[in-house]
mmCIF file of C-alpha atoms in Angstrom:
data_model
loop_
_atom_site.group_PDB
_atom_site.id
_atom_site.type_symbol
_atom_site.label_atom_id
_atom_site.label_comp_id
_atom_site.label_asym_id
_atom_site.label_seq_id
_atom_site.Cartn_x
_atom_site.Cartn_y
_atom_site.Cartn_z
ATOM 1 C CA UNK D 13 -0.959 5.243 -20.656
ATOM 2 C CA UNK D 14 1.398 3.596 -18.451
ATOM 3 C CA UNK D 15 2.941 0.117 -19.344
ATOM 4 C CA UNK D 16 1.629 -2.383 -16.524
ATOM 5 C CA UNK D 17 5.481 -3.323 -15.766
ATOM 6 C CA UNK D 18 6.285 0.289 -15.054
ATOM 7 C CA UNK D 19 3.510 0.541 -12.536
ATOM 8 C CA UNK D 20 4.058 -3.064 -10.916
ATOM 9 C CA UNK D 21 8.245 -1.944 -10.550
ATOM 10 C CA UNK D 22 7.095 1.777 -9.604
ATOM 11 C CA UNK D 23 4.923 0.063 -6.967
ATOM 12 C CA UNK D 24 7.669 -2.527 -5.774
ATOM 13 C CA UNK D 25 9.614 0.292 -4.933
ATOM 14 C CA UNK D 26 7.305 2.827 -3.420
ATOM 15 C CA UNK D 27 3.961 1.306 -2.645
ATOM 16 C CA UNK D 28 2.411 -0.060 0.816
ATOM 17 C CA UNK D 29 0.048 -2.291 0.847
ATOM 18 C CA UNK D 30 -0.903 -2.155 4.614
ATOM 19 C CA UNK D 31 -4.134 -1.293 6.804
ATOM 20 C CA UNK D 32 -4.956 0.308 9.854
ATOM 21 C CA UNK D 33 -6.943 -0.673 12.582
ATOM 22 C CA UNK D 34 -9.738 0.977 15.016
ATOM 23 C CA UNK D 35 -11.513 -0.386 18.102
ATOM 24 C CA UNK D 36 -12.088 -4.643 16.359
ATOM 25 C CA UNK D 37 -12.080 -3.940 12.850
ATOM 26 C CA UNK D 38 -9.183 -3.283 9.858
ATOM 27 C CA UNK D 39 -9.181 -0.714 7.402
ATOM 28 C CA UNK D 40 -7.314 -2.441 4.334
ATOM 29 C CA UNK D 41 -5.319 -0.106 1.250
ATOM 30 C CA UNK D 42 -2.887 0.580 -1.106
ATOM 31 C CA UNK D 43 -1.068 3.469 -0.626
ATOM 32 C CA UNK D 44 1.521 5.426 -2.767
ATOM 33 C CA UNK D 45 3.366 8.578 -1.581
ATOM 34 C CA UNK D 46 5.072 11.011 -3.226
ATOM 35 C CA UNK D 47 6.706 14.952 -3.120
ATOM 36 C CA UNK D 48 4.680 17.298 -4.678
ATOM 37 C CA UNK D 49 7.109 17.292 -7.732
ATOM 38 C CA UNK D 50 6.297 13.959 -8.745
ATOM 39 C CA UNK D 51 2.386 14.170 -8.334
ATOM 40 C CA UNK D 52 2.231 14.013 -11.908
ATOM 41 C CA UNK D 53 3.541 9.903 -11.464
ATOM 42 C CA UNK D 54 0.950 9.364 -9.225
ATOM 43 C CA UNK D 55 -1.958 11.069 -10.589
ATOM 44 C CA UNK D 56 -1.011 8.466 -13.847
ATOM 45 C CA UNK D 57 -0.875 5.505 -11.641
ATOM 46 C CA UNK D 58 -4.651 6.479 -10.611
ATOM 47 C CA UNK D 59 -5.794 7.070 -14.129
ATOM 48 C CA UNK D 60 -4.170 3.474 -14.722
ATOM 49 C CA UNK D 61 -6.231 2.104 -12.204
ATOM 50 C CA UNK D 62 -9.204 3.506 -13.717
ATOM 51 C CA UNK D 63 -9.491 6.173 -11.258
ATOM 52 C CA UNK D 64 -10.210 3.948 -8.047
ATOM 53 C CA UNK D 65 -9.261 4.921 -5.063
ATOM 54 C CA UNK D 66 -8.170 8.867 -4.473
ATOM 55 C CA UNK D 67 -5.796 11.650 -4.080
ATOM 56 C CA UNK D 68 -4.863 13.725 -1.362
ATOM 57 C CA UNK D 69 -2.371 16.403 -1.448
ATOM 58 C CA UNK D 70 -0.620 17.118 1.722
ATOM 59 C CA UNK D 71 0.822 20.779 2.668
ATOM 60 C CA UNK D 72 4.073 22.020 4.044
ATOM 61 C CA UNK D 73 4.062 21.914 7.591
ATOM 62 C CA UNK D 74 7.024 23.209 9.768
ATOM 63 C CA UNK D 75 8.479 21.041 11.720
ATOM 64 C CA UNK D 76 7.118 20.245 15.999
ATOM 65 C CA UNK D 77 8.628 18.791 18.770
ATOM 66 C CA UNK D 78 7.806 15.318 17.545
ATOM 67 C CA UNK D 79 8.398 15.623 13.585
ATOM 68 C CA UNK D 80 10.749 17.153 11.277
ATOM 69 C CA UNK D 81 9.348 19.289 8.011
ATOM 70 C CA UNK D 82 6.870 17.838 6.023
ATOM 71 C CA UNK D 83 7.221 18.987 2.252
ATOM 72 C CA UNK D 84 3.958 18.844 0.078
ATOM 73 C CA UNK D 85 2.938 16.002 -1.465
ATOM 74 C CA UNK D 86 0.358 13.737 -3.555
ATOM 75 C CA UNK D 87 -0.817 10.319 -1.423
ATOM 76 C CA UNK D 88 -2.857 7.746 -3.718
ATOM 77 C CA UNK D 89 -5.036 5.885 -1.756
ATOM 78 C CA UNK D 90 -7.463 3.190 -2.242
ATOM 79 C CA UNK D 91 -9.271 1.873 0.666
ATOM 80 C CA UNK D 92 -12.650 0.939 -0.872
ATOM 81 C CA UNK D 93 -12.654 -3.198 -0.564
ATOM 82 C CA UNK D 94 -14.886 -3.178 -4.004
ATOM 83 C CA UNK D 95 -11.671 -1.011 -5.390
ATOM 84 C CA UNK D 96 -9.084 -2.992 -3.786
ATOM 85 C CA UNK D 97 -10.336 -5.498 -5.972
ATOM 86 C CA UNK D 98 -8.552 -3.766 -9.173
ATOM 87 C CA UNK D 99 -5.458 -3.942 -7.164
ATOM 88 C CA UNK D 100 -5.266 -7.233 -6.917
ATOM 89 C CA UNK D 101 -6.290 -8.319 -10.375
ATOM 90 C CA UNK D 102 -3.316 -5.855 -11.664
ATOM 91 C CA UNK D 103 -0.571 -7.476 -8.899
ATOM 92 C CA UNK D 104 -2.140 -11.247 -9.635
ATOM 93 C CA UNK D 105 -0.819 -10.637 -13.544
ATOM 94 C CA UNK D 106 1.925 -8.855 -13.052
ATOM 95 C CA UNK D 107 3.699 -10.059 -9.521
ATOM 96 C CA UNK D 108 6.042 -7.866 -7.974
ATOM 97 C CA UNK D 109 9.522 -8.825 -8.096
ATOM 98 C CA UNK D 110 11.176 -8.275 -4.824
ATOM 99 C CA UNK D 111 10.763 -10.943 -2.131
ATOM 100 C CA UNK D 112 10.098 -8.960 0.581
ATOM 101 C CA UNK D 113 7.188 -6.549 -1.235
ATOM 102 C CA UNK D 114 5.727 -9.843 -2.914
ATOM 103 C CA UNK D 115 5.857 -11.553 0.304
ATOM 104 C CA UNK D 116 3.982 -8.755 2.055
ATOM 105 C CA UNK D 117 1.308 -8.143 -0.621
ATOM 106 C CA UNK D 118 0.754 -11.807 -0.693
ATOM 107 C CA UNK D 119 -0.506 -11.793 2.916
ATOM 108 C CA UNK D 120 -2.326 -8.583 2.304
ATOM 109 C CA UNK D 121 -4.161 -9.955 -0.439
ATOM 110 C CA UNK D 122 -5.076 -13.027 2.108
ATOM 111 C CA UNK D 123 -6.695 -10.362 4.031
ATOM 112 C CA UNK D 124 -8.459 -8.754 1.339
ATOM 113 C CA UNK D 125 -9.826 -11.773 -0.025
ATOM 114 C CA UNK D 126 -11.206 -12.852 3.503
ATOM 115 C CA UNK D 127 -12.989 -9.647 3.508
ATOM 116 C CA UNK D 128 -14.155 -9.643 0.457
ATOM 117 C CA UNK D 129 -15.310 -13.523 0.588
ATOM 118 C CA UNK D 130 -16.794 -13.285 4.209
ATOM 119 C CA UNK D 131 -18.669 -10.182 4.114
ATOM 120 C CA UNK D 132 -21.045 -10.764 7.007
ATOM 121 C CA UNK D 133 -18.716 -13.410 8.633
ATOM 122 C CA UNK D 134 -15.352 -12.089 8.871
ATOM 123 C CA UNK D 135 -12.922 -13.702 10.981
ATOM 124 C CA UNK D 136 -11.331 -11.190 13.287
ATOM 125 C CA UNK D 137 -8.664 -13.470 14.565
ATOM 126 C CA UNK D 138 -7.867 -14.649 11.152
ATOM 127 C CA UNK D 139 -6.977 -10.910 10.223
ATOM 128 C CA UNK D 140 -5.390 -9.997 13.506
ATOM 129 C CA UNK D 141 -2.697 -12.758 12.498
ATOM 130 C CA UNK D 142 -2.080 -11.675 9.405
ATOM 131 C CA UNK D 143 -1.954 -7.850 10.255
ATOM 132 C CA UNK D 144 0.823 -9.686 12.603
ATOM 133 C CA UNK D 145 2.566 -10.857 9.934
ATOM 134 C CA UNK D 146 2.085 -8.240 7.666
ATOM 135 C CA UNK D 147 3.619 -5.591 10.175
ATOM 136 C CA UNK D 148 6.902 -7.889 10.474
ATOM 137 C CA UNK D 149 7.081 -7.745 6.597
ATOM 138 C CA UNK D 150 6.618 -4.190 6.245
ATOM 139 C CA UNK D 151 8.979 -3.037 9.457
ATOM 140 C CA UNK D 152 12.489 -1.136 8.117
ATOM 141 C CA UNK D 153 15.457 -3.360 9.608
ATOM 142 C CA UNK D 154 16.772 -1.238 12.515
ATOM 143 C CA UNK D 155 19.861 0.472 12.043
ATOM 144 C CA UNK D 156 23.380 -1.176 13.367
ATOM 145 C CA UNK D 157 26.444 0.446 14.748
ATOM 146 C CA UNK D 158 29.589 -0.559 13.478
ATOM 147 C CA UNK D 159 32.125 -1.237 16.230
ATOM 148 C CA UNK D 160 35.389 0.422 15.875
ATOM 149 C CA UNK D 161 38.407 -2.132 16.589
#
């Protein structure tokens, strides 16, 4: 069994903890990612969770016009709000330690909690600014070019 620091510092690293949206309503999860070689970390990290949430094992795909190869790999993904609610309990006791990730799952938690507390009355506007915020907290810093003197 995994030690709950290992997964909280494997997750700082290489979780999301994100959503999607369709049409008015957003699809909340935690997400983990990894090649094929390393499904074996992942499939752990699920049994640590008590088996919420699933696995999905992606294929090699040659690469297209708009994308490069895509190597196999295991994606751990829990989307069910009922589930998320192991997620938090595990990030609520032990916190992430990077600013940026704690920051993010912070506000994602705010939106899980308003889901899960407002069943029948959620507040789409409430979640649209979050998911606003959340997006700015999960977006890569865009590369720079060094000027040459």
């Amino acid at each position: 069994m995994l030690s709950p620091w290992y997964v909280t510092g494997f997750s700082d690293g290489e979780a999301a903890f994100t959503y999607s949206r369709a049409g008015g309503s957003f699809g909340l999860y935690f997400a983990i990612k990894q090649r094929e070689d390393n499904r074996e970390i992942v499939e752990e990290i699920r049994e640590y969770f008590n088996y919420v949430g699933r696995i999905y094992y992606g294929k090699e795909a040659q690469p297209t016009s708009n994308s490069g190869l895509t190597k196999p790999s295991a994606y751990y993904r829990v989307t069910r709000i009922d589930e998320l609610k192991v997620i938090l309990d595990h990030f609520d006791k032990y916190p992430l330690q990077s600013k940026k990730k704690l920051e993010a799952y912070k506000t994602w938690r705010e939106m899980v909690l308003h889901k899960l507390n407002n069943y029948r009355k959620i507040d789409y506007n409430k979640l649209r600014t979050l998911a606003e915020k959340l997006s700015n907290l999960n977006s890569k810093p865009r590369a720079f070019k060094v000027q040459k003197r």
